[in-house]
Amino acid sequence: MYLTTEKKKEFFTTYGKSESDTGTSEAQIALFSYRISHLTEHLKKNRKDFSTQRALIKLVGKRRRLLDYLKRKDIERYRAIVKSLGLRR
C-alpha cells in the first residue's frame, strides 16, 4: 500500500497541529497533494484507467475547494501551505 498510517501521521504532524489533528485544512491539503502525485504517476503508466482518472479529478477539486476556503479565511496560512508544498509556480 502506498499510503501507510505512519505516512499519514507524518503529514499530520508536519502540517497539522499534532499527530491526531486530521481536520486541519493544511494537513488535508498535504495529504490530497500526496495522493494526487501518486495517482498522476499511475496514470502516466496506465493511460486508459478511467476510474483512476475520475478519482484524480475529484481529488483535485477537493484540494481546490480547501485551498479556496483557506484563502478566504487566512491568507497567510494559504501562502505558507502553497509555498511549502510547491503548488504554484
PDB file of C-alpha atoms in Angstrom:
ATOM      1  CA  MET A   1       0.000   0.000   0.000  1.00  0.00           C
ATOM      2  CA  TYR A   2       1.350   3.397  -0.934  1.00  0.00           C
ATOM      3  CA  LEU A   3      -0.156   5.335   1.987  1.00  0.00           C
ATOM      4  CA  THR A   4       0.505   3.765   5.358  1.00  0.00           C
ATOM      5  CA  THR A   5      -0.688   5.029   8.717  1.00  0.00           C
ATOM      6  CA  GLU A   6       2.857   6.116   9.552  1.00  0.00           C
ATOM      7  CA  LYS A   7       2.976   8.224   6.398  1.00  0.00           C
ATOM      8  CA  LYS A   8      -0.385   9.813   7.279  1.00  0.00           C
ATOM      9  CA  LYS A   9       0.811  10.591  10.811  1.00  0.00           C
ATOM     10  CA  GLU A  10       3.912  12.181   9.336  1.00  0.00           C
ATOM     11  CA  PHE A  11       1.738  14.505   7.220  1.00  0.00           C
ATOM     12  CA  PHE A  12      -0.459  15.371  10.197  1.00  0.00           C
ATOM     13  CA  THR A  13       2.488  16.170  12.473  1.00  0.00           C
ATOM     14  CA  THR A  14       4.246  18.215   9.783  1.00  0.00           C
ATOM     15  CA  TYR A  15       1.293  20.233   8.516  1.00  0.00           C
ATOM     16  CA  GLY A  16      -1.244  19.908  11.345  1.00  0.00           C
ATOM     17  CA  LYS A  17      -1.026  20.876  14.972  1.00  0.00           C
ATOM     18  CA  SER A  18      -0.408  17.349  16.269  1.00  0.00           C
ATOM     19  CA  GLU A  19      -0.353  13.731  15.190  1.00  0.00           C
ATOM     20  CA  SER A  20      -4.070  13.298  15.822  1.00  0.00           C
ATOM     21  CA  ASP A  21      -5.046  16.594  14.169  1.00  0.00           C
ATOM     22  CA  THR A  22      -6.571  15.246  10.958  1.00  0.00           C
ATOM     23  CA  GLY A  23      -9.062  18.037  10.351  1.00  0.00           C
ATOM     24  CA  THR A  24      -6.734  20.949   9.703  1.00  0.00           C
ATOM     25  CA  SER A  25      -7.026  22.295   6.190  1.00  0.00           C
ATOM     26  CA  GLU A  26      -3.267  22.286   5.746  1.00  0.00           C
ATOM     27  CA  ALA A  27      -2.981  18.626   6.744  1.00  0.00           C
ATOM     28  CA  GLN A  28      -5.781  17.608   4.390  1.00  0.00           C
ATOM     29  CA  ILE A  29      -4.293  19.625   1.525  1.00  0.00           C
ATOM     30  CA  ALA A  30      -0.908  17.967   2.073  1.00  0.00           C
ATOM     31  CA  LEU A  31      -2.494  14.512   2.121  1.00  0.00           C
ATOM     32  CA  PHE A  32      -4.508  15.236  -1.028  1.00  0.00           C
ATOM     33  CA  SER A  33      -1.376  16.542  -2.762  1.00  0.00           C
ATOM     34  CA  TYR A  34       0.493  13.339  -1.969  1.00  0.00           C
ATOM     35  CA  ARG A  35      -2.382  11.228  -3.287  1.00  0.00           C
ATOM     36  CA  ILE A  36      -2.656  13.389  -6.414  1.00  0.00           C
ATOM     37  CA  SER A  37       1.030  12.942  -7.205  1.00  0.00           C
ATOM     38  CA  HIS A  38       0.725   9.184  -6.708  1.00  0.00           C
ATOM     39  CA  LEU A  39      -2.310   8.933  -8.995  1.00  0.00           C
ATOM     40  CA  THR A  40      -0.620  11.114 -11.600  1.00  0.00           C
ATOM     41  CA  GLU A  41       2.328   8.735 -11.743  1.00  0.00           C
ATOM     42  CA  HIS A  42      -0.056   5.792 -12.035  1.00  0.00           C
ATOM     43  CA  LEU A  43      -1.889   7.433 -14.929  1.00  0.00           C
ATOM     44  CA  LYS A  44       1.362   8.107 -16.776  1.00  0.00           C
ATOM     45  CA  LYS A  45       1.848   4.341 -16.976  1.00  0.00           C
ATOM     46  CA  ASN A  46      -1.819   3.353 -17.383  1.00  0.00           C
ATOM     47  CA  ARG A  47      -3.390   5.874 -19.731  1.00  0.00           C
ATOM     48  CA  LYS A  48      -6.705   4.042 -20.136  1.00  0.00           C
ATOM     49  CA  ASP A  49      -7.511   3.673 -16.442  1.00  0.00           C
ATOM     50  CA  PHE A  50     -10.553   5.917 -16.484  1.00  0.00           C
ATOM     51  CA  SER A  51     -11.773   5.165 -12.957  1.00  0.00           C
ATOM     52  CA  THR A  52      -8.444   6.362 -11.575  1.00  0.00           C
ATOM     53  CA  GLN A  53      -8.653   9.397 -13.826  1.00  0.00           C
ATOM     54  CA  ARG A  54     -12.067  10.248 -12.378  1.00  0.00           C
ATOM     55  CA  ALA A  55     -10.757   9.803  -8.824  1.00  0.00           C
ATOM     56  CA  LEU A  56      -7.842  12.109  -9.633  1.00  0.00           C
ATOM     57  CA  ILE A  57     -10.175  14.811 -10.957  1.00  0.00           C
ATOM     58  CA  LYS A  58     -12.337  14.566  -7.824  1.00  0.00           C
ATOM     59  CA  LEU A  59      -9.253  14.847  -5.568  1.00  0.00           C
ATOM     60  CA  VAL A  60      -8.000  17.910  -7.429  1.00  0.00           C
ATOM     61  CA  GLY A  61     -11.431  19.510  -6.952  1.00  0.00           C
ATOM     62  CA  LYS A  62     -11.433  18.744  -3.231  1.00  0.00           C
ATOM     63  CA  ARG A  63      -7.972  20.233  -2.830  1.00  0.00           C
ATOM     64  CA  ARG A  64      -9.007  23.312  -4.838  1.00  0.00           C
ATOM     65  CA  ARG A  65     -12.054  23.874  -2.620  1.00  0.00           C
ATOM     66  CA  LEU A  66      -9.950  23.539   0.537  1.00  0.00           C
ATOM     67  CA  LEU A  67      -7.370  25.971  -0.842  1.00  0.00           C
ATOM     68  CA  ASP A  68     -10.129  28.462  -1.700  1.00  0.00           C
ATOM     69  CA  TYR A  69     -11.550  28.138   1.818  1.00  0.00           C
ATOM     70  CA  LEU A  70      -8.145  28.684   3.380  1.00  0.00           C
ATOM     71  CA  LYS A  71      -7.501  31.668   1.125  1.00  0.00           C
ATOM     72  CA  ARG A  72     -10.782  33.275   2.257  1.00  0.00           C
ATOM     73  CA  LYS A  73     -10.211  32.602   5.970  1.00  0.00           C
ATOM     74  CA  ASP A  74      -6.482  33.192   6.457  1.00  0.00           C
ATOM     75  CA  ILE A  75      -4.319  34.348   3.558  1.00  0.00           C
ATOM     76  CA  GLU A  76      -1.053  33.847   5.477  1.00  0.00           C
ATOM     77  CA  ARG A  77      -1.747  30.161   6.166  1.00  0.00           C
ATOM     78  CA  TYR A  78      -2.720  29.786   2.488  1.00  0.00           C
ATOM     79  CA  ARG A  79       0.552  31.316   1.312  1.00  0.00           C
ATOM     80  CA  ALA A  80       2.544  29.164   3.730  1.00  0.00           C
ATOM     81  CA  ILE A  81       0.974  25.882   2.606  1.00  0.00           C
ATOM     82  CA  VAL A  82       1.294  26.761  -1.092  1.00  0.00           C
ATOM     83  CA  LYS A  83       4.954  27.619  -0.619  1.00  0.00           C
ATOM     84  CA  SER A  84       5.776  24.534   1.464  1.00  0.00           C
ATOM     85  CA  LEU A  85       4.064  22.147  -0.965  1.00  0.00           C
ATOM     86  CA  GLY A  86       5.214  23.968  -4.080  1.00  0.00           C
ATOM     87  CA  LEU A  87       1.752  24.115  -5.626  1.00  0.00           C
ATOM     88  CA  ARG A  88       2.157  27.372  -7.579  1.00  0.00           C
ATOM     89  CA  ARG A  89       4.950  28.232  -9.962  1.00  0.00           C
TER      90      ARG A  89
END
